[in-house]
CSV table of C-alpha atoms and ligand atoms in Angstrom, one decimal:
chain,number,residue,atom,x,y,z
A,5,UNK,CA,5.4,-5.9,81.2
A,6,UNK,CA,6.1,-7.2,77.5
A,7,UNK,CA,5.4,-4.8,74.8
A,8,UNK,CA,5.1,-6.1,71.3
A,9,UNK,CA,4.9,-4.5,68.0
A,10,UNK,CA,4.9,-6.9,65.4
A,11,UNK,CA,2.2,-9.7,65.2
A,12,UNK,CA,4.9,-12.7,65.2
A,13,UNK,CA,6.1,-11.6,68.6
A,14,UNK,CA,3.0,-11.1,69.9
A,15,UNK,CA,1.8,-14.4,68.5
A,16,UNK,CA,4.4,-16.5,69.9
A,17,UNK,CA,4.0,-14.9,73.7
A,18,UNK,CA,0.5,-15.7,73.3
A,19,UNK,CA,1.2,-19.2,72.1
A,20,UNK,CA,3.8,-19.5,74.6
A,21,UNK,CA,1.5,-18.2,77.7
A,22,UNK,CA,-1.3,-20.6,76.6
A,23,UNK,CA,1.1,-23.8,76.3
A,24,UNK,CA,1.6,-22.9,80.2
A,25,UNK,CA,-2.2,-22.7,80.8
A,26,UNK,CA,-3.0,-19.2,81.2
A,27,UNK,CA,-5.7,-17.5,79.8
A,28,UNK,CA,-6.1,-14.3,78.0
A,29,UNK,CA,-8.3,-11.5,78.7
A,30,UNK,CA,-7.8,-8.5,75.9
A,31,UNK,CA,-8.8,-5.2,75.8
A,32,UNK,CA,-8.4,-3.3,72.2
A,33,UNK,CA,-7.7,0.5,72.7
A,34,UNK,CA,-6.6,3.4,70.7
A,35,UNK,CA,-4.4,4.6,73.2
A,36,UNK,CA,-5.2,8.1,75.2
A,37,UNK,CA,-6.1,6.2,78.1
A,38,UNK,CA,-8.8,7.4,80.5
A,39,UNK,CA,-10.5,5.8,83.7
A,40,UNK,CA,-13.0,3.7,81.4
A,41,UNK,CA,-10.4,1.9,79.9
A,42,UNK,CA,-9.0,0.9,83.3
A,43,UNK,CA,-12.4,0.1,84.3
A,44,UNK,CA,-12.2,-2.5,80.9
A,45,UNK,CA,-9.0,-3.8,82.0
A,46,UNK,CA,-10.5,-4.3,85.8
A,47,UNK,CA,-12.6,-6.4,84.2
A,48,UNK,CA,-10.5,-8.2,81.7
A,49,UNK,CA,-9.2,-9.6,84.8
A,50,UNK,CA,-11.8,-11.4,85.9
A,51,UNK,CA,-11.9,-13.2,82.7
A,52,UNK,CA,-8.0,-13.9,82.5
A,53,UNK,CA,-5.0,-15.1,83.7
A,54,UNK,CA,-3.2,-12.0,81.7
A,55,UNK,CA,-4.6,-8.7,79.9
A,56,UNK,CA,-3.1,-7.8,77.3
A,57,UNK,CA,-4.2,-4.3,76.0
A,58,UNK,CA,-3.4,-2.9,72.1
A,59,UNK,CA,-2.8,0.8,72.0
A,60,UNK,CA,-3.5,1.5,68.3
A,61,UNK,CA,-5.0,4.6,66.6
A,62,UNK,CA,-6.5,2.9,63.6
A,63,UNK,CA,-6.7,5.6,60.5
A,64,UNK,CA,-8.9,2.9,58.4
A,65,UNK,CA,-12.0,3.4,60.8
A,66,UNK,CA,-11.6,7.5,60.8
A,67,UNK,CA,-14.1,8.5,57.9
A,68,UNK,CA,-12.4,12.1,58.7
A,69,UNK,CA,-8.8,12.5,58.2
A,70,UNK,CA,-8.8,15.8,60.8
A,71,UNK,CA,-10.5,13.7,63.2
A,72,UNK,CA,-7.5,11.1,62.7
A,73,UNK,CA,-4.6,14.0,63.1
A,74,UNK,CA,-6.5,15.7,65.9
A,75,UNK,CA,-6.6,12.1,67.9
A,76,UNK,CA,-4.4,12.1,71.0
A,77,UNK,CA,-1.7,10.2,70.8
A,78,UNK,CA,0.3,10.1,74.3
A,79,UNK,CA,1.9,6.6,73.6
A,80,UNK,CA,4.5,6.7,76.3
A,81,UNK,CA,2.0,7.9,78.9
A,82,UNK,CA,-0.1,5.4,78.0
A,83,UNK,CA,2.6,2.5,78.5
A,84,UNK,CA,2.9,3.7,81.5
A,85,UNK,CA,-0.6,3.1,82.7
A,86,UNK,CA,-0.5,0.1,81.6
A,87,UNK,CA,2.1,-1.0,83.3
A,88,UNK,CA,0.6,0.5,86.5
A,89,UNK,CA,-2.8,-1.2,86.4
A,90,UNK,CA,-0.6,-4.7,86.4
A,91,UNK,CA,-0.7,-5.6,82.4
A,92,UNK,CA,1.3,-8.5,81.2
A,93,UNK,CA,1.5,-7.1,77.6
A,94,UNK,CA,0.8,-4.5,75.2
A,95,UNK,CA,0.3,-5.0,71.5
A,96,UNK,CA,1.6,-1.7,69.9
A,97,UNK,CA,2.0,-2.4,66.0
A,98,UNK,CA,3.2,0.4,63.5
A,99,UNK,CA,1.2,1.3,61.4
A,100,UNK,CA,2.7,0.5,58.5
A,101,UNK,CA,2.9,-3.0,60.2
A,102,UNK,CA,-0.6,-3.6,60.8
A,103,UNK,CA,-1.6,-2.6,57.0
A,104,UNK,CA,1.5,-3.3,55.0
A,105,UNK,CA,2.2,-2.0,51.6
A,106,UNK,CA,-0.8,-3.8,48.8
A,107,UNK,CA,-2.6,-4.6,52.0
A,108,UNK,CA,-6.2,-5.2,50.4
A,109,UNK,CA,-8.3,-7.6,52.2
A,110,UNK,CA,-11.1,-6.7,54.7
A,111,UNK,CA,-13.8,-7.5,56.9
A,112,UNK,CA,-17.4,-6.5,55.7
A,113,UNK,CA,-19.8,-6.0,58.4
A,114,UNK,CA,-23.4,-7.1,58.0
A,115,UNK,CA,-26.8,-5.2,58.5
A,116,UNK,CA,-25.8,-4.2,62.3
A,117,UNK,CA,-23.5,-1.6,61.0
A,118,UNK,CA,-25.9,0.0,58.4
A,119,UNK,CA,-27.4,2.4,60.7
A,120,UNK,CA,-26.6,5.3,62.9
A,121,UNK,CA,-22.7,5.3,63.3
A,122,UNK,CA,-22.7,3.4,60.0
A,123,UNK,CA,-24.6,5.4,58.7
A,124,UNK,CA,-23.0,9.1,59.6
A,125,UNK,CA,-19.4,7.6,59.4
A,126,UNK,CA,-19.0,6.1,56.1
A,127,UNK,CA,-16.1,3.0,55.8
A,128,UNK,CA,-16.0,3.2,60.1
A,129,UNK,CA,-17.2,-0.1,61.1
A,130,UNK,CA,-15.3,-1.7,58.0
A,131,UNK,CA,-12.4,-0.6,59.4
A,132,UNK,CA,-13.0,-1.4,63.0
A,133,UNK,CA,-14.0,-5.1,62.2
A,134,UNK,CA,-10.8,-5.6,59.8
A,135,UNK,CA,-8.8,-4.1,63.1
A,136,UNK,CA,-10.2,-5.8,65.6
A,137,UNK,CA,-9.9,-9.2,63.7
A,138,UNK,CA,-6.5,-8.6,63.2
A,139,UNK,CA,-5.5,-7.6,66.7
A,140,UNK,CA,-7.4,-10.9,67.4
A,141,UNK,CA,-5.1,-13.2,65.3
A,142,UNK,CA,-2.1,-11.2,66.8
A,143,UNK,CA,-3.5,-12.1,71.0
A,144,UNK,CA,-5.2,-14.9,70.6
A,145,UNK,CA,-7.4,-13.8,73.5
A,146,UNK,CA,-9.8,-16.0,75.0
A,147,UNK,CA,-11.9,-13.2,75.9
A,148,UNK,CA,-12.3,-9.7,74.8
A,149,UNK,CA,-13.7,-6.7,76.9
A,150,UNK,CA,-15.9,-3.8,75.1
A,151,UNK,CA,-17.5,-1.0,76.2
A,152,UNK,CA,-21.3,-0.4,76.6
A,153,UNK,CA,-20.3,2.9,75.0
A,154,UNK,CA,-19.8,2.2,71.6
A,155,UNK,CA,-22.6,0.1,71.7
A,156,UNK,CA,-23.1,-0.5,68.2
A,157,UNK,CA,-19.7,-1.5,67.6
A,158,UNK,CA,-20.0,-3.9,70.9
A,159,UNK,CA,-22.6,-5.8,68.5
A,160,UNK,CA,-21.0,-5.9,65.4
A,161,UNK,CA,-17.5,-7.1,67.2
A,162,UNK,CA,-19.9,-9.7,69.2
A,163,UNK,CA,-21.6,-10.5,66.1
A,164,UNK,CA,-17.8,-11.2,64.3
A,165,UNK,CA,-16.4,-13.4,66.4
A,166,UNK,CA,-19.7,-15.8,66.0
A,167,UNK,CA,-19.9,-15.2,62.3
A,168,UNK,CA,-16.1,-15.7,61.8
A,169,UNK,CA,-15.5,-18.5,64.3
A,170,UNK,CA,-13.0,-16.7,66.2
A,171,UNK,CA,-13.2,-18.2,69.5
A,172,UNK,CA,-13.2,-15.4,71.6
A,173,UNK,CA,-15.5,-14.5,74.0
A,174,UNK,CA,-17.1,-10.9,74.1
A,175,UNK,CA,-17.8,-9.4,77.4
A,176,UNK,CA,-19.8,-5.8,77.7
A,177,UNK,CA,-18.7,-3.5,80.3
A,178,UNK,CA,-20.9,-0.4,81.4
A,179,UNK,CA,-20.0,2.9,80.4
A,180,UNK,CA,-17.7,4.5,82.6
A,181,UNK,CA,-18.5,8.6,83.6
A,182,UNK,CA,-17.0,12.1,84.6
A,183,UNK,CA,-19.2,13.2,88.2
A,184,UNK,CA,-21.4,15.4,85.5
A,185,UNK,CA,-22.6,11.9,83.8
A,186,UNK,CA,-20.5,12.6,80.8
A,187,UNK,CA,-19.2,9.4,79.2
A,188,UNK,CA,-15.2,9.4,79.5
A,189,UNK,CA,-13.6,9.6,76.1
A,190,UNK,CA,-10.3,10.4,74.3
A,191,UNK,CA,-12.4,13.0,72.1
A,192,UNK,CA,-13.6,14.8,75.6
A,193,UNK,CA,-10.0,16.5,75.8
A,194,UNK,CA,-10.2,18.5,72.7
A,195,UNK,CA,-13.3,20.3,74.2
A,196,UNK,CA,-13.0,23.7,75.4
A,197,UNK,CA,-14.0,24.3,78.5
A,198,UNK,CA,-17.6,25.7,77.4
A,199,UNK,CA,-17.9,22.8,75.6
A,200,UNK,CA,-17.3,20.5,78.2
A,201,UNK,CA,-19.7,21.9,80.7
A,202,UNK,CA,-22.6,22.0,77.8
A,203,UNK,CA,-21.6,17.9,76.8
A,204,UNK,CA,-23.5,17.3,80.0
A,205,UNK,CA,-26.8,17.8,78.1
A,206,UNK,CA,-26.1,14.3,76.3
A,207,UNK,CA,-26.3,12.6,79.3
A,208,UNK,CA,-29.0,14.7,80.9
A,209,UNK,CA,-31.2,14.1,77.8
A,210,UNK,CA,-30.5,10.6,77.8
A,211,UNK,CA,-31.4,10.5,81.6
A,212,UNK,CA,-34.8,12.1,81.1
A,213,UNK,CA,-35.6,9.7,78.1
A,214,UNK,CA,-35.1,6.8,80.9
A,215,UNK,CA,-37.2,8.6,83.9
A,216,UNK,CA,-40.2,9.0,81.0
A,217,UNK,CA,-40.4,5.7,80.1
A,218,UNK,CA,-39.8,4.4,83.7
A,219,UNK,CA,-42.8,6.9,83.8
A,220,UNK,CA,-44.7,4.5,80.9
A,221,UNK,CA,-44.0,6.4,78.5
A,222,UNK,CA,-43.7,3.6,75.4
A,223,UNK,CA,-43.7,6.0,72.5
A,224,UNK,CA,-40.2,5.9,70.4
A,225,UNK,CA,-40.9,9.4,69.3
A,226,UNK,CA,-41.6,10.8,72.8
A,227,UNK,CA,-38.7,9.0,74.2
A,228,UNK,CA,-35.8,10.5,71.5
A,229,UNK,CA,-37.5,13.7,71.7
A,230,UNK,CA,-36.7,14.0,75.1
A,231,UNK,CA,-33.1,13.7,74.4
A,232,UNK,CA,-33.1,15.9,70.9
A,233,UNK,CA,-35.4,18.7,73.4
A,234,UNK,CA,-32.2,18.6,76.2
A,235,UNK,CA,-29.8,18.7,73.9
A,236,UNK,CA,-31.1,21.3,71.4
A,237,UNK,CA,-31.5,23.3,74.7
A,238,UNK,CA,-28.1,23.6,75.1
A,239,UNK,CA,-26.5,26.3,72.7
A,240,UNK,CA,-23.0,24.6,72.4
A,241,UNK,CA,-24.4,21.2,71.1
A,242,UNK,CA,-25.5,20.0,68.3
A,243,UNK,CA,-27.9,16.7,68.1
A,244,UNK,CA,-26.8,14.4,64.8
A,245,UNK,CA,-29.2,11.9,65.4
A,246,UNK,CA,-30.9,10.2,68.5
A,247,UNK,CA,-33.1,6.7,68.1
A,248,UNK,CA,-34.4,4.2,70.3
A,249,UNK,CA,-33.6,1.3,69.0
A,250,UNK,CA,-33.8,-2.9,69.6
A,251,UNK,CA,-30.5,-3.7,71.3
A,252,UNK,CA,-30.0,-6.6,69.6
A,253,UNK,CA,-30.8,-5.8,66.1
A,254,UNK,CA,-30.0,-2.1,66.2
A,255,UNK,CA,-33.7,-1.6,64.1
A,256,UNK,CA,-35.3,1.4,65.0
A,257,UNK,CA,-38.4,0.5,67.4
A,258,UNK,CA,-41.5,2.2,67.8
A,259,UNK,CA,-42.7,1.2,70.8
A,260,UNK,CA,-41.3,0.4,73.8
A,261,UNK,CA,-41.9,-3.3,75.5
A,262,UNK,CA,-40.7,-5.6,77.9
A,263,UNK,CA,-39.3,-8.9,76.4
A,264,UNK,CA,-38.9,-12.0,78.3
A,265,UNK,CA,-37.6,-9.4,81.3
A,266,UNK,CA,-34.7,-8.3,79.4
A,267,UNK,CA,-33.5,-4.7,78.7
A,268,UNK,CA,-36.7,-3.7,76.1
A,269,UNK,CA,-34.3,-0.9,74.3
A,270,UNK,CA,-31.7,1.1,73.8
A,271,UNK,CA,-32.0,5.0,73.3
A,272,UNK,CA,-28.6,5.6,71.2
A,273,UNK,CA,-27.4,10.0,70.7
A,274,UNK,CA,-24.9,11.5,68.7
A,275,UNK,CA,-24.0,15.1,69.2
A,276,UNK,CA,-21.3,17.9,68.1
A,277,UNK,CA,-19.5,20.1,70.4
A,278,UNK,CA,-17.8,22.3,68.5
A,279,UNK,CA,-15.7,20.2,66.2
A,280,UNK,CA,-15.9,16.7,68.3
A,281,UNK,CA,-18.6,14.4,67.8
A,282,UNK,CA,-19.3,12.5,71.4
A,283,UNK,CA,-21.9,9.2,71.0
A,284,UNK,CA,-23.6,7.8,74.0
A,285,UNK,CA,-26.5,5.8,74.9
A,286,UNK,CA,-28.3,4.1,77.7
A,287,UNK,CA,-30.7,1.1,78.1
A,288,UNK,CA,-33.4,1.6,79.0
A,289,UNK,CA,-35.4,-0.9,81.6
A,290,UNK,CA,-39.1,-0.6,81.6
B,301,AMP,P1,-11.3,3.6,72.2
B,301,AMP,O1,-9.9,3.8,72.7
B,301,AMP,O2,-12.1,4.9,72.3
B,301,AMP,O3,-11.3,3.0,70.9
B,301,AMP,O4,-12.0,2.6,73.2
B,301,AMP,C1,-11.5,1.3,73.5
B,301,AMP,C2,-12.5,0.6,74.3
B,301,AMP,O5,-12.8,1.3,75.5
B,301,AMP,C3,-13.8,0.3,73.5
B,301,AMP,O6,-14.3,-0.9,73.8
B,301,AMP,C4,-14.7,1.4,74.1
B,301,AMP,O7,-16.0,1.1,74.1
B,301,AMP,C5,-14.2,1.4,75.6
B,301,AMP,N1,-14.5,2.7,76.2
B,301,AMP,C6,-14.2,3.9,75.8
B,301,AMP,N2,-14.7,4.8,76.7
B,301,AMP,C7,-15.4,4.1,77.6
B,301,AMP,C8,-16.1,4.5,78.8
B,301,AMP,N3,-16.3,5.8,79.2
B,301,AMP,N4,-16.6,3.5,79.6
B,301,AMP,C9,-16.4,2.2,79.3
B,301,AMP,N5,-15.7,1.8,78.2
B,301,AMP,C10,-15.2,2.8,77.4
């Protein structure tokens, strides 16, 4: 396995693997590698010839500079995992490589990235999109696997790479979970252990806003207040916001319908345990 940590040498593997015919699936990380990113790089083999996975903890799309220092950072571990799920490369830049000194150009998401996420984590989604393209013109990937997790953020990128020509094709993959339904996520191991067992209540919430509209319920208000009811419940937690939303457009929706038989809506949570903010979401299917 090739590890690269400036953007010439990644470039010219790329380059070089492409001239032979390959293709290449990538899947963007900030390193403290769990199960759901192994689940993304499962996938990213069905889409390509090699994965190629970037381990880098981006400080331009942490509105919180505690969040950014508290981050995990187990880069040789990490390496190592990759190496073990059969990688071909990984993209590691510095970071004073990625975002050299007078580095001052950016990419400016549109209306997607207004709301929720946007919305609570000022400059966030600035900084993801100027990342992600840049980790793009480092890979030149042919595809690129997300996760259903970050859901907002799997629109915007999508969004992007059709608004910025970049080529590369955008595949979701489902959120992947701890046996309690929790969604796996770097953050999860700064919880203490009573905050780990109450993050359950995300899930749970989010669980009992699908059965009630499975149920036919089609109010937007009943819906998120069976996830804000769940979590308030839980003592530990703390509900930021929680919408149901158009998965598409990410506009709040009032009313829940069935359109052309596709997914009718998404039902998007944020919540605080303690000092770490979890998101998580689920579509729901009427
Ligand atoms: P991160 O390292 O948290 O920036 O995440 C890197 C990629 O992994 C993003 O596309 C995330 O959406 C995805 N991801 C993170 N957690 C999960 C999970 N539990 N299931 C599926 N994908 C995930």
């Amino acid at each position: 396995m090739e590890v690269f940590d400036t953007p010439e040498a990644m470039r010219e593997w790329s380059d070089g693997r492409h001239r032979l015919g390959t293709t290449i699936a990538f899947v963007p990380t900030m390193g403290a590698l769990h199960d759901g990113h192994r689940a993304l790089v499962d996938e990213a083999r069905r889409h390509g010839t090699d994965v190629v996975v970037s381990i880098f903890v981006n400080r331009l799309q942490f509105n919180e500079p505690s969040d950014f220092d508290n981050y995990p950072k187990p880069f040789g571990d990490d390496v190592e995992a990759c190496r073990r799920a059969g990688v071909a490369a990984v993209y590691a830049p510095r970071p004073e490589t990625m975002y050299p000194p007078g580095f001052q150009t950016y990419v400016e998401p549109g209306r997607l990235a207004e709301r929720f996420e946007g919305e609570h984590r000022p400059g966030h989604f600035r900084g993801v999109t100027t990342v992600v393209c840049k980790l793009f013109t480092a890979v030149r990937p042919d595809v690129a696997v997300f996760g259903q997790k970050d859901a907002q953020q799997l629109a915007i990128i999508a969004r992007m790479s059709i608004d910025l020509d970049l080529g590369v094709r955008i595949v979701a993959m489902p959120t992947v979970r701890e046996h309690d339904g929790v969604a796996m996520s770097s953050r999860n191991r700064r919880l203490s252990a009573t905050e780990r067992r109450a993050a359950a209540c995300i899930w749970q919430g989010l669980e009992s806003a699908s059965a009630l509209a499975s149920a036919g319920e089609s109010s937007a208000t009943a819906i998120a207040d069976a996830v804000r009811r769940r979590v308030e419940a839980e003592p530990a937690a703390r509900i930021e916001y929680v919408a149901v939303v158009d998965p598409h457009s990410f506009e709040p929706i009032d009313h829940i319908g069935r359109v052309d038989g596709q997914s009718a809506a998404l039902v998007v949570v944020a919540a605080w345990l303690g000092e770490v903010r979890l998101i998580d979401n689920i579509v729901i299917t009427t």
